[in-house]
Short mmCIF file of C-alpha atoms in Angstrom, two decimals:
data_model
loop_
_atom_site.label_atom_id
_atom_site.label_comp_id
_atom_site.label_asym_id
_atom_site.label_seq_id
_atom_site.Cartn_x
_atom_site.Cartn_y
_atom_site.Cartn_z
CA MET A 2 0.00 0.00 0.00
CA SER A 3 1.33 3.40 -1.01
CA THR A 4 1.70 5.94 1.76
CA THR A 5 3.01 8.65 -0.55
CA VAL A 6 0.58 11.55 -0.92
CA THR A 7 0.08 13.14 -4.33
CA LEU A 8 -0.98 16.78 -4.51
CA ILE A 9 -2.45 17.90 -7.83
CA ASN A 10 -3.13 21.57 -8.50
CA VAL A 11 -4.79 22.53 -11.78
CA PHE A 12 -4.80 26.21 -12.67
CA THR A 13 -6.54 28.23 -15.36
CA ALA A 14 -4.29 31.16 -16.15
CA LYS A 15 -5.65 34.61 -16.82
CA PRO A 16 -5.43 35.50 -20.53
CA GLY A 17 -1.81 35.77 -21.65
CA LYS A 18 -0.45 34.58 -18.28
CA GLN A 19 0.08 30.84 -18.87
CA GLN A 20 3.85 30.98 -19.34
CA GLU A 21 4.33 33.39 -16.42
CA LEU A 22 2.27 31.06 -14.24
CA ALA A 23 4.31 28.03 -15.31
CA THR A 24 7.55 29.89 -14.58
CA THR A 25 6.27 31.03 -11.17
CA LEU A 26 5.23 27.48 -10.27
CA ALA A 27 8.60 26.07 -11.38
CA GLU A 28 10.53 28.71 -9.42
CA GLY A 29 8.37 28.13 -6.33
CA THR A 30 9.07 24.42 -6.57
CA ARG A 31 12.80 24.88 -7.14
CA ASN A 32 13.33 27.53 -4.45
CA PHE A 33 10.81 26.61 -1.76
CA PHE A 34 8.70 23.44 -2.01
CA SER A 35 11.49 21.06 -3.02
CA LYS A 36 13.46 22.09 0.06
CA GLN A 37 10.62 21.31 2.50
CA PRO A 38 10.69 18.18 4.67
CA GLY A 39 8.71 15.42 3.01
CA SER A 40 8.90 16.77 -0.55
CA LEU A 41 9.63 13.84 -2.89
CA SER A 42 9.00 15.08 -6.44
CA SER A 43 7.20 17.74 -8.43
CA SER A 44 6.30 18.45 -12.04
CA VAL A 45 4.81 21.47 -13.78
CA VAL A 46 2.74 20.58 -16.85
CA VAL A 47 1.66 23.23 -19.37
CA GLY A 48 -1.51 22.50 -21.34
CA GLY A 49 -1.72 23.05 -25.06
CA ASP A 50 -4.84 25.20 -24.73
CA GLY A 51 -2.95 28.35 -23.72
CA SER A 52 -4.52 28.54 -20.27
CA LYS A 53 -4.14 25.36 -18.18
CA VAL A 54 -1.12 24.58 -15.99
CA ALA A 55 -0.89 21.68 -13.55
CA ASN A 56 1.51 21.22 -10.67
CA ILE A 57 1.78 17.59 -9.57
CA SER A 58 3.85 16.82 -6.48
CA GLN A 59 4.43 13.84 -4.25
CA TRP A 60 4.96 14.10 -0.54
CA ARG A 61 5.82 11.73 2.26
CA SER A 62 2.62 12.60 4.15
CA ALA A 63 -0.39 14.92 4.35
CA GLU A 64 1.19 16.38 7.49
CA ASP A 65 4.22 17.47 5.44
CA ILE A 66 1.88 19.26 3.02
CA ALA A 67 0.09 20.97 5.91
CA ALA A 68 3.43 22.08 7.37
CA PHE A 69 4.65 23.73 4.17
CA ARG A 70 1.27 25.41 3.70
CA ALA A 71 1.56 26.83 7.25
CA ASP A 72 4.89 28.48 6.39
CA PRO A 73 4.36 32.28 6.04
CA ARG A 74 6.19 32.21 2.70
CA PHE A 75 3.41 30.05 1.27
CA ALA A 76 0.79 32.80 1.78
CA ASP A 77 2.98 35.31 -0.07
CA TYR A 78 3.55 32.81 -2.88
CA MET A 79 -0.19 32.15 -3.20
CA LYS A 80 -0.91 35.88 -3.51
CA CYS A 81 1.31 35.86 -6.58
CA ILE A 82 -0.41 32.76 -8.00
CA VAL A 83 -3.90 34.21 -7.44
CA GLY A 84 -2.81 37.24 -9.45
CA LEU A 85 -2.10 34.93 -12.39
CA ALA A 86 -4.76 32.23 -12.21
CA ALA A 87 -7.64 30.48 -10.51
CA GLY A 88 -7.14 26.89 -9.45
CA GLU A 89 -8.30 23.73 -7.80
CA SER A 90 -6.36 21.37 -5.57
CA MET A 91 -6.78 17.72 -4.69
CA MET A 92 -4.78 15.41 -2.48
CA GLY A 93 -4.78 11.62 -2.68
CA HIS A 94 -2.66 8.52 -2.99
CA THR A 95 -1.61 6.68 -6.12
CA THR A 96 -3.45 3.45 -6.81
CA TYR A 97 -1.73 2.68 -10.11
CA SER A 98 1.31 3.97 -11.98
CA HIS A 99 3.38 2.89 -14.95
CA THR A 100 6.96 4.09 -15.44
CA GLY A 101 9.37 2.74 -18.03
CA GLY A 102 7.77 -0.67 -18.25
CA ILE A 103 7.39 -1.05 -14.49
CA GLU A 104 3.88 -1.24 -13.09
CA ASP A 105 2.97 -0.34 -9.53
CA GLN A 106 -0.59 -1.15 -8.63
CA GLU A 107 -2.23 -0.99 -5.24
CA VAL A 108 -4.85 -3.65 -4.72
CA ALA A 109 -7.74 -2.50 -2.56
#
């Protein structure tokens, strides 16, 4: 059973702001989130529609996510993000993944 927590944020950028949003998310990951306890991986995915950007990260636990969100720097970062986009967030655990020919499936 996987204990890793996956956090998926999907944003819709304001018109003309998709690339700026993607850059801001990548810089936030590089300079802040990736250095937090429990951070395992993160990807920024830019949609081909000119507006969508997703940030997918994996964490050791939901408590680690709560701790980084409680950091005062997170509130400042989110003010910047809100100026560029609206978004939704979901947290869960992986039940199936496929990487380079290797399957990892959790059986309920």
